[in-house]
PDB file of C-alpha atoms in Angstrom:
ATOM      1  CA  MET A 969      -7.520 -54.732  29.409  1.00 73.00           C
ATOM      2  CA  SER A 970      -4.825 -57.260  30.323  1.00 86.00           C
ATOM      3  CA  TYR A 971      -1.514 -56.227  31.853  1.00 95.00           C
ATOM      4  CA  GLU A 972       1.877 -57.844  32.445  1.00 95.00           C
ATOM      5  CA  THR A 973       3.157 -55.949  35.494  1.00 96.00           C
ATOM      6  CA  ILE A 974      -0.065 -55.268  37.420  1.00 97.00           C
ATOM      7  CA  LEU A 975      -3.229 -57.155  38.280  1.00 97.00           C
ATOM      8  CA  VAL A 976      -6.570 -55.332  38.156  1.00 97.00           C
ATOM      9  CA  ASN A 977      -9.690 -56.630  39.865  1.00 96.00           C
ATOM     10  CA  ALA A 978     -13.096 -55.116  40.719  1.00 95.00           C
ATOM     11  CA  GLU A 979     -15.696 -56.320  43.208  1.00 93.00           C
ATOM     12  CA  LYS A 980     -18.486 -54.611  45.175  1.00 88.00           C
ATOM     13  CA  ASN A 981     -17.709 -51.212  43.620  1.00 95.00           C
ATOM     14  CA  VAL A 982     -14.072 -51.470  44.768  1.00 97.00           C
ATOM     15  CA  ALA A 983     -11.189 -51.870  42.306  1.00 97.00           C
ATOM     16  CA  THR A 984      -7.817 -53.288  43.326  1.00 98.00           C
ATOM     17  CA  ILE A 985      -4.532 -52.753  41.508  1.00 98.00           C
ATOM     18  CA  THR A 986      -1.795 -55.160  42.586  1.00 98.00           C
ATOM     19  CA  PHE A 987       1.777 -54.371  41.559  1.00 97.00           C
ATOM     20  CA  ASN A 988       2.941 -57.693  40.170  1.00 97.00           C
ATOM     21  CA  ARG A 989       6.707 -57.940  39.727  1.00 95.00           C
ATOM     22  CA  PRO A 990       7.442 -60.067  42.804  1.00 93.00           C
ATOM     23  CA  LYS A 991      10.892 -61.211  41.652  1.00 92.00           C
ATOM     24  CA  ALA A 992      11.906 -57.524  41.472  1.00 93.00           C
ATOM     25  CA  LEU A 993      10.022 -56.695  44.710  1.00 95.00           C
ATOM     26  CA  ASN A 994       7.439 -54.938  42.518  1.00 96.00           C
ATOM     27  CA  ALA A 995       9.916 -52.234  41.504  1.00 94.00           C
ATOM     28  CA  LEU A 996       8.602 -49.527  39.204  1.00 94.00           C
ATOM     29  CA  ASN A 997       9.961 -49.879  35.697  1.00 93.00           C
ATOM     30  CA  ASP A 998       8.913 -48.066  32.539  1.00 93.00           C
ATOM     31  CA  LYS A 999       6.388 -50.746  31.565  1.00 95.00           C
ATOM     32  CA  LEU A1000       4.722 -50.783  34.981  1.00 96.00           C
ATOM     33  CA  LEU A1001       4.293 -46.999  34.937  1.00 96.00           C
ATOM     34  CA  THR A1002       2.790 -47.226  31.443  1.00 96.00           C
ATOM     35  CA  GLU A1003       0.373 -49.951  32.510  1.00 97.00           C
ATOM     36  CA  LEU A1004      -0.527 -48.194  35.770  1.00 97.00           C
ATOM     37  CA  SER A1005      -1.381 -45.019  33.884  1.00 96.00           C
ATOM     38  CA  ALA A1006      -3.589 -46.948  31.456  1.00 96.00           C
ATOM     39  CA  ALA A1007      -5.307 -48.835  34.288  1.00 97.00           C
ATOM     40  CA  LEU A1008      -6.072 -45.616  36.145  1.00 97.00           C
ATOM     41  CA  ASP A1009      -7.630 -44.154  32.993  1.00 96.00           C
ATOM     42  CA  GLU A1010      -9.707 -47.333  32.638  1.00 96.00           C
ATOM     43  CA  ILE A1011     -10.879 -47.155  36.265  1.00 96.00           C
ATOM     44  CA  ALA A1012     -11.669 -43.440  36.028  1.00 96.00           C
ATOM     45  CA  ALA A1013     -14.045 -44.161  33.154  1.00 95.00           C
ATOM     46  CA  GLN A1014     -16.078 -46.723  35.115  1.00 93.00           C
ATOM     47  CA  LYS A1015     -18.892 -45.118  37.096  1.00 91.00           C
ATOM     48  CA  ASP A1016     -19.519 -48.270  39.112  1.00 93.00           C
ATOM     49  CA  ILE A1017     -16.045 -48.123  40.697  1.00 96.00           C
ATOM     50  CA  HIS A1018     -16.263 -46.022  43.878  1.00 96.00           C
ATOM     51  CA  VAL A1019     -12.923 -46.785  45.604  1.00 98.00           C
ATOM     52  CA  LEU A1020      -9.475 -47.933  44.468  1.00 98.00           C
ATOM     53  CA  VAL A1021      -7.097 -50.053  46.576  1.00 98.00           C
ATOM     54  CA  LEU A1022      -3.379 -50.403  45.787  1.00 98.00           C
ATOM     55  CA  THR A1023      -1.203 -53.252  47.059  1.00 98.00           C
ATOM     56  CA  GLY A1024       1.772 -55.402  46.094  1.00 97.00           C
ATOM     57  CA  SER A1025       1.996 -59.077  45.174  1.00 96.00           C
ATOM     58  CA  GLY A1026       3.784 -61.431  47.532  1.00 91.00           C
ATOM     59  CA  ASN A1027       4.487 -60.741  51.182  1.00 88.00           C
ATOM     60  CA  LYS A1028       7.759 -58.831  50.897  1.00 95.00           C
ATOM     61  CA  ALA A1029       7.016 -55.611  49.058  1.00 97.00           C
ATOM     62  CA  PHE A1030       4.374 -53.050  48.181  1.00 97.00           C
ATOM     63  CA  VAL A1031       6.792 -51.339  45.787  1.00 97.00           C
ATOM     64  CA  ALA A1032      10.499 -51.480  46.629  1.00 94.00           C
ATOM     65  CA  GLY A1033      11.303 -48.371  44.578  1.00 88.00           C
ATOM     66  CA  ALA A1034      12.191 -47.582  41.007  1.00 85.00           C
ATOM     67  CA  ASP A1035      14.026 -50.194  38.941  1.00 85.00           C
ATOM     68  CA  ILE A1036      17.676 -49.247  39.462  1.00 87.00           C
ATOM     69  CA  THR A1037      18.795 -51.213  36.412  1.00 86.00           C
ATOM     70  CA  GLU A1038      16.892 -48.650  34.335  1.00 87.00           C
ATOM     71  CA  LEU A1039      17.956 -45.590  36.358  1.00 86.00           C
ATOM     72  CA  ALA A1040      21.643 -46.441  36.029  1.00 87.00           C
ATOM     73  CA  THR A1041      21.552 -45.932  32.251  1.00 89.00           C
ATOM     74  CA  LEU A1042      19.877 -42.496  32.112  1.00 90.00           C
ATOM     75  CA  ASP A1043      21.425 -39.205  31.012  1.00 93.00           C
ATOM     76  CA  ALA A1044      19.957 -35.859  32.139  1.00 95.00           C
ATOM     77  CA  ALA A1045      17.364 -35.629  29.368  1.00 96.00           C
ATOM     78  CA  GLN A1046      16.293 -39.224  29.868  1.00 94.00           C
ATOM     79  CA  GLY A1047      16.190 -38.658  33.628  1.00 93.00           C
ATOM     80  CA  LYS A1048      13.842 -35.713  33.191  1.00 95.00           C
ATOM     81  CA  ALA A1049      11.562 -37.790  30.955  1.00 94.00           C
ATOM     82  CA  CYS A1050      11.641 -40.642  33.489  1.00 93.00           C
ATOM     83  CA  SER A1051      10.718 -38.331  36.370  1.00 94.00           C
ATOM     84  CA  GLU A1052       7.960 -36.682  34.345  1.00 95.00           C
ATOM     85  CA  LYS A1053       6.495 -40.082  33.455  1.00 95.00           C
ATOM     86  CA  GLY A1054       6.517 -41.174  37.093  1.00 94.00           C
ATOM     87  CA  HIS A1055       4.944 -37.900  38.223  1.00 95.00           C
ATOM     88  CA  LYS A1056       2.242 -38.211  35.584  1.00 96.00           C
ATOM     89  CA  ALA A1057       1.341 -41.809  36.469  1.00 95.00           C
ATOM     90  CA  ILE A1058       1.468 -41.380  40.242  1.00 95.00           C
ATOM     91  CA  GLY A1059      -0.197 -37.964  40.034  1.00 94.00           C
ATOM     92  CA  LYS A1060      -3.252 -39.625  38.509  1.00 95.00           C
ATOM     93  CA  LEU A1061      -3.973 -41.145  41.937  1.00 94.00           C
ATOM     94  CA  GLN A1062      -4.690 -37.687  43.315  1.00 92.00           C
ATOM     95  CA  GLU A1063      -6.506 -36.689  40.144  1.00 93.00           C
ATOM     96  CA  LEU A1064      -8.883 -39.652  40.392  1.00 96.00           C
ATOM     97  CA  GLU A1065     -12.286 -38.510  41.587  1.00 96.00           C
ATOM     98  CA  ILE A1066     -12.637 -41.632  43.741  1.00 97.00           C
ATOM     99  CA  PRO A1067     -10.717 -42.293  46.996  1.00 98.00           C
ATOM    100  CA  VAL A1068      -7.512 -44.315  46.807  1.00 98.00           C
ATOM    101  CA  ILE A1069      -6.301 -46.470  49.718  1.00 98.00           C
ATOM    102  CA  ALA A1070      -2.738 -47.811  49.808  1.00 98.00           C
ATOM    103  CA  ALA A1071      -2.527 -51.253  51.448  1.00 98.00           C
ATOM    104  CA  VAL A1072       1.208 -51.380  52.139  1.00 98.00           C
ATOM    105  CA  ASN A1073       2.109 -55.005  52.697  1.00 97.00           C
ATOM    106  CA  GLY A1074       5.916 -54.792  52.778  1.00 97.00           C
ATOM    107  CA  PHE A1075       8.723 -52.550  51.563  1.00 97.00           C
ATOM    108  CA  ALA A1076       7.522 -49.153  50.317  1.00 98.00           C
ATOM    109  CA  LEU A1077      10.787 -47.491  49.402  1.00 97.00           C
ATOM    110  CA  GLY A1078      11.464 -44.628  47.022  1.00 96.00           C
ATOM    111  CA  GLY A1079       8.719 -44.796  44.418  1.00 95.00           C
ATOM    112  CA  GLY A1080       6.786 -47.101  46.733  1.00 96.00           C
ATOM    113  CA  SER A1081       6.538 -44.453  49.446  1.00 98.00           C
ATOM    114  CA  GLU A1082       5.789 -41.872  46.758  1.00 97.00           C
ATOM    115  CA  MET A1083       2.976 -44.078  45.415  1.00 96.00           C
ATOM    116  CA  ALA A1084       1.519 -44.512  48.890  1.00 98.00           C
ATOM    117  CA  LEU A1085       1.785 -40.782  49.656  1.00 98.00           C
ATOM    118  CA  ALA A1086      -0.180 -39.954  46.505  1.00 97.00           C
ATOM    119  CA  SER A1087      -3.016 -42.142  47.774  1.00 98.00           C
ATOM    120  CA  ASP A1088      -5.686 -40.616  49.996  1.00 97.00           C
ATOM    121  CA  PHE A1089      -4.564 -42.596  53.012  1.00 97.00           C
ATOM    122  CA  ILE A1090      -2.423 -45.568  53.982  1.00 98.00           C
ATOM    123  CA  TYR A1091      -3.054 -48.780  55.925  1.00 98.00           C
ATOM    124  CA  ALA A1092       0.108 -50.776  56.586  1.00 98.00           C
ATOM    125  CA  SER A1093       1.130 -54.253  57.642  1.00 98.00           C
ATOM    126  CA  GLU A1094       3.241 -54.482  60.794  1.00 98.00           C
ATOM    127  CA  ALA A1095       5.951 -55.811  58.471  1.00 96.00           C
ATOM    128  CA  ALA A1096       5.915 -52.736  56.205  1.00 98.00           C
ATOM    129  CA  LYS A1097       8.918 -50.440  55.872  1.00 98.00           C
ATOM    130  CA  PHE A1098       8.913 -46.914  54.460  1.00 98.00           C
ATOM    131  CA  GLY A1099      11.692 -44.675  53.212  1.00 98.00           C
ATOM    132  CA  LEU A1100      13.089 -42.428  50.509  1.00 97.00           C
ATOM    133  CA  PRO A1101      16.633 -43.817  50.108  1.00 96.00           C
ATOM    134  CA  GLU A1102      17.469 -42.091  46.818  1.00 96.00           C
ATOM    135  CA  ILE A1103      20.179 -39.961  48.480  1.00 97.00           C
ATOM    136  CA  THR A1104      22.213 -43.156  49.052  1.00 95.00           C
ATOM    137  CA  LEU A1105      22.283 -43.629  45.272  1.00 94.00           C
ATOM    138  CA  GLY A1106      23.428 -40.080  44.585  1.00 94.00           C
ATOM    139  CA  LEU A1107      19.876 -39.080  43.647  1.00 95.00           C
ATOM    140  CA  ILE A1108      16.820 -37.386  45.144  1.00 96.00           C
ATOM    141  CA  PRO A1109      13.210 -38.594  45.098  1.00 96.00           C
ATOM    142  CA  GLY A1110      11.898 -38.130  41.578  1.00 95.00           C
ATOM    143  CA  TYR A1111       8.228 -39.099  41.751  1.00 95.00           C
ATOM    144  CA  GLY A1112       6.907 -36.473  44.171  1.00 96.00           C
ATOM    145  CA  GLY A1113       8.558 -37.447  47.455  1.00 97.00           C
ATOM    146  CA  THR A1114      10.130 -34.054  48.151  1.00 97.00           C
ATOM    147  CA  GLN A1115       6.688 -32.451  47.815  1.00 96.00           C
ATOM    148  CA  ARG A1116       4.193 -34.945  49.265  1.00 97.00           C
ATOM    149  CA  LEU A1117       6.166 -36.149  52.288  1.00 97.00           C
ATOM    150  CA  PRO A1118       6.576 -32.637  53.812  1.00 97.00           C
ATOM    151  CA  ARG A1119       2.863 -32.024  53.305  1.00 95.00           C
ATOM    152  CA  ALA A1120       2.098 -35.279  55.111  1.00 96.00           C
ATOM    153  CA  VAL A1121       4.527 -35.180  58.043  1.00 97.00           C
ATOM    154  CA  GLY A1122       6.008 -31.663  58.138  1.00 96.00           C
ATOM    155  CA  ALA A1123       9.186 -30.254  56.635  1.00 97.00           C
ATOM    156  CA  ASN A1124      11.613 -31.162  59.438  1.00 98.00           C
ATOM    157  CA  ILE A1125      10.763 -34.848  59.600  1.00 97.00           C
ATOM    158  CA  ALA A1126      10.583 -35.077  55.805  1.00 98.00           C
ATOM    159  CA  LYS A1127      14.014 -33.499  55.367  1.00 98.00           C
ATOM    160  CA  GLU A1128      15.520 -35.862  57.934  1.00 98.00           C
ATOM    161  CA  MET A1129      14.130 -38.877  56.073  1.00 98.00           C
ATOM    162  CA  ILE A1130      15.139 -37.584  52.637  1.00 98.00           C
ATOM    163  CA  LEU A1131      18.630 -36.374  53.593  1.00 98.00           C
ATOM    164  CA  THR A1132      19.571 -39.510  55.537  1.00 98.00           C
ATOM    165  CA  GLY A1133      17.741 -41.977  53.311  1.00 97.00           C
ATOM    166  CA  LYS A1134      16.766 -43.900  56.436  1.00 97.00           C
ATOM    167  CA  MET A1135      14.074 -46.565  56.500  1.00 97.00           C
ATOM    168  CA  ILE A1136      11.330 -46.485  59.132  1.00 98.00           C
ATOM    169  CA  SER A1137       8.926 -49.106  60.448  1.00 98.00           C
ATOM    170  CA  ALA A1138       5.169 -49.049  59.975  1.00 98.00           C
ATOM    171  CA  ALA A1139       4.794 -48.096  63.642  1.00 98.00           C
ATOM    172  CA  GLU A1140       7.150 -45.118  63.182  1.00 98.00           C
ATOM    173  CA  ALA A1141       5.301 -44.116  60.005  1.00 98.00           C
ATOM    174  CA  LYS A1142       2.030 -44.077  61.947  1.00 98.00           C
ATOM    175  CA  GLU A1143       3.627 -42.078  64.766  1.00 98.00           C
ATOM    176  CA  ILE A1144       4.695 -39.292  62.394  1.00 97.00           C
ATOM    177  CA  GLY A1145       1.314 -39.195  60.643  1.00 97.00           C
ATOM    178  CA  MET A1146       2.313 -40.855  57.381  1.00 98.00           C
ATOM    179  CA  VAL A1147       0.182 -43.969  57.981  1.00 98.00           C
ATOM    180  CA  ASN A1148      -3.391 -44.141  59.274  1.00 98.00           C
ATOM    181  CA  LYS A1149      -3.496 -47.685  60.645  1.00 98.00           C
ATOM    182  CA  VAL A1150      -1.089 -50.574  61.278  1.00 98.00           C
ATOM    183  CA  VAL A1151      -2.418 -54.141  61.425  1.00 98.00           C
ATOM    184  CA  ALA A1152      -1.121 -57.706  61.440  1.00 97.00           C
ATOM    185  CA  PRO A1153       0.070 -58.855  57.988  1.00 97.00           C
ATOM    186  CA  ASP A1154      -2.682 -61.431  57.558  1.00 96.00           C
ATOM    187  CA  ALA A1155      -5.359 -58.893  58.518  1.00 97.00           C
ATOM    188  CA  LEU A1156      -4.263 -56.069  56.210  1.00 98.00           C
ATOM    189  CA  MET A1157      -6.448 -56.677  53.178  1.00 97.00           C
ATOM    190  CA  ASP A1158      -9.505 -57.528  55.271  1.00 97.00           C
ATOM    191  CA  GLU A1159      -9.127 -54.251  57.159  1.00 98.00           C
ATOM    192  CA  VAL A1160      -8.552 -52.259  53.982  1.00 98.00           C
ATOM    193  CA  MET A1161     -11.507 -53.815  52.177  1.00 97.00           C
ATOM    194  CA  LYS A1162     -13.758 -53.206  55.184  1.00 97.00           C
ATOM    195  CA  THR A1163     -12.951 -49.488  54.977  1.00 98.00           C
ATOM    196  CA  ALA A1164     -13.110 -49.424  51.160  1.00 97.00           C
ATOM    197  CA  GLU A1165     -16.551 -51.056  51.128  1.00 96.00           C
ATOM    198  CA  ALA A1166     -17.799 -48.681  53.839  1.00 95.00           C
ATOM    199  CA  ILE A1167     -16.776 -45.718  51.681  1.00 96.00           C
ATOM    200  CA  ALA A1168     -18.154 -47.329  48.520  1.00 95.00           C
ATOM    201  CA  ALA A1169     -21.548 -47.649  50.210  1.00 93.00           C
ATOM    202  CA  LYS A1170     -21.749 -43.869  50.707  1.00 94.00           C
ATOM    203  CA  GLY A1171     -23.149 -41.494  48.124  1.00 93.00           C
ATOM    204  CA  ARG A1172     -20.889 -41.278  45.093  1.00 92.00           C
ATOM    205  CA  VAL A1173     -21.300 -37.525  44.613  1.00 93.00           C
ATOM    206  CA  PRO A1174     -20.444 -36.381  48.170  1.00 95.00           C
ATOM    207  CA  VAL A1175     -17.478 -38.769  48.449  1.00 96.00           C
ATOM    208  CA  ARG A1176     -15.970 -37.332  45.299  1.00 95.00           C
ATOM    209  CA  ALA A1177     -16.833 -33.778  46.344  1.00 96.00           C
ATOM    210  CA  ALA A1178     -15.162 -34.278  49.717  1.00 96.00           C
ATOM    211  CA  LYS A1179     -11.932 -35.584  48.165  1.00 96.00           C
ATOM    212  CA  LYS A1180     -11.855 -32.700  45.709  1.00 96.00           C
ATOM    213  CA  ALA A1181     -12.519 -30.093  48.396  1.00 96.00           C
ATOM    214  CA  VAL A1182      -9.716 -31.383  50.628  1.00 96.00           C
ATOM    215  CA  ASN A1183      -7.175 -31.683  47.802  1.00 94.00           C
ATOM    216  CA  GLU A1184      -7.943 -28.299  46.267  1.00 95.00           C
ATOM    217  CA  GLY A1185      -8.143 -26.607  49.657  1.00 96.00           C
ATOM    218  CA  LEU A1186      -4.617 -27.711  50.575  1.00 92.00           C
ATOM    219  CA  ASN A1187      -3.216 -25.596  47.761  1.00 91.00           C
ATOM    220  CA  VAL A1188      -4.895 -22.299  48.693  1.00 95.00           C
ATOM    221  CA  ASP A1189      -5.294 -20.046  51.734  1.00 96.00           C
ATOM    222  CA  LEU A1190      -7.976 -20.827  54.326  1.00 96.00           C
ATOM    223  CA  PRO A1191     -10.628 -18.343  53.111  1.00 96.00           C
ATOM    224  CA  SER A1192     -10.256 -19.643  49.557  1.00 97.00           C
ATOM    225  CA  GLY A1193     -10.453 -23.201  50.821  1.00 97.00           C
ATOM    226  CA  CYS A1194     -13.657 -22.405  52.697  1.00 97.00           C
ATOM    227  CA  THR A1195     -15.114 -21.015  49.474  1.00 97.00           C
ATOM    228  CA  ILE A1196     -14.278 -24.311  47.758  1.00 96.00           C
ATOM    229  CA  GLU A1197     -16.125 -26.132  50.528  1.00 96.00           C
ATOM    230  CA  ILE A1198     -19.170 -23.834  50.293  1.00 96.00           C
ATOM    231  CA  ASP A1199     -19.476 -24.443  46.558  1.00 95.00           C
ATOM    232  CA  ALA A1200     -19.049 -28.216  46.999  1.00 95.00           C
ATOM    233  CA  PHE A1201     -21.643 -28.313  49.771  1.00 95.00           C
ATOM    234  CA  ALA A1202     -24.106 -26.367  47.621  1.00 95.00           C
ATOM    235  CA  ALA A1203     -23.596 -28.796  44.749  1.00 93.00           C
ATOM    236  CA  CYS A1204     -24.303 -31.758  47.046  1.00 94.00           C
ATOM    237  CA  VAL A1205     -27.239 -30.467  49.073  1.00 93.00           C
ATOM    238  CA  SER A1206     -29.805 -30.551  46.294  1.00 89.00           C
ATOM    239  CA  GLY A1207     -28.655 -33.878  44.876  1.00 92.00           C
ATOM    240  CA  SER A1208     -30.240 -37.306  45.139  1.00 92.00           C
ATOM    241  CA  ASP A1209     -27.666 -38.559  47.653  1.00 92.00           C
ATOM    242  CA  ALA A1210     -28.498 -35.746  50.068  1.00 93.00           C
ATOM    243  CA  LYS A1211     -32.217 -36.329  49.581  1.00 92.00           C
ATOM    244  CA  GLU A1212     -31.806 -40.024  50.357  1.00 91.00           C
ATOM    245  CA  GLY A1213     -29.464 -39.444  53.305  1.00 94.00           C
ATOM    246  CA  THR A1214     -31.623 -36.830  55.020  1.00 93.00           C
ATOM    247  CA  SER A1215     -34.842 -38.748  54.333  1.00 94.00           C
ATOM    248  CA  ALA A1216     -33.337 -41.928  55.779  1.00 93.00           C
ATOM    249  CA  PHE A1217     -32.268 -40.065  58.917  1.00 95.00           C
ATOM    250  CA  LEU A1218     -35.710 -38.563  59.458  1.00 95.00           C
ATOM    251  CA  GLU A1219     -37.388 -41.906  58.762  1.00 95.00           C
ATOM    252  CA  LYS A1220     -34.966 -43.725  61.105  1.00 95.00           C
ATOM    253  CA  ARG A1221     -33.717 -46.155  58.468  1.00 94.00           C
ATOM    254  CA  LYS A1222     -30.420 -46.959  56.799  1.00 92.00           C
ATOM    255  CA  PRO A1223     -29.822 -44.912  53.625  1.00 92.00           C
ATOM    256  CA  VAL A1224     -29.517 -46.705  50.312  1.00 90.00           C
ATOM    257  CA  PHE A1225     -27.492 -44.631  47.906  1.00 89.00           C
ATOM    258  CA  ASN A1226     -27.558 -45.237  44.156  1.00 75.00           C
ATOM    259  CA  ALA A1227     -24.451 -46.975  42.846  1.00 55.00           C
TER     260      ALA A1227
END
């Protein structure tokens, strides 16, 4: 499919979605959310895609938030529909069976931070900035920020960020556990693709099982989470990926997993 607000590319079992509204700092409008949702459905249907990378076009922004020109016109019913649409589109990142890496190359504010938080982990440029500034507009985060940020960094830090609307640097985001790695701007995509390709080279079944076990386990108590892990392990152990991985180890060679 072709899109107007995003670019979609696939290479070496890794797909990349680039938010492509540079004049608006890649802000999330209704059309972008529609196209993102469709692209995620398209990627989910392709068995040869093992990892998804998200980034923004240009060197200023990943996603600078929701499009305020649209938000300013909404009544309560329209606001609910807008929030539901954003939740549905961004929520698909967690629902994807494959891992999702956010390559945050600039401003990730409001919906941009919410998009990154819905990914499995975040690599950031030294120039990146994070924040949930909705409170300064008389609003609150509407695309999952009040739920995902506390789970990522703890309730106290999340409430401070949300209630003040302050913006933090990539280094601060790493310090609080929001970001995994911070690199020079010109090294960001190389570093992200190195990790994406390393994951893509692993067995497809265990990678997906691991993501599912972690995500589902976070929503239950520890004993229930351990049961999820036991069932996932059992499903993997008799599969072809496990047979190849264990055989390669015993034969002292590098495993070659089926794509």
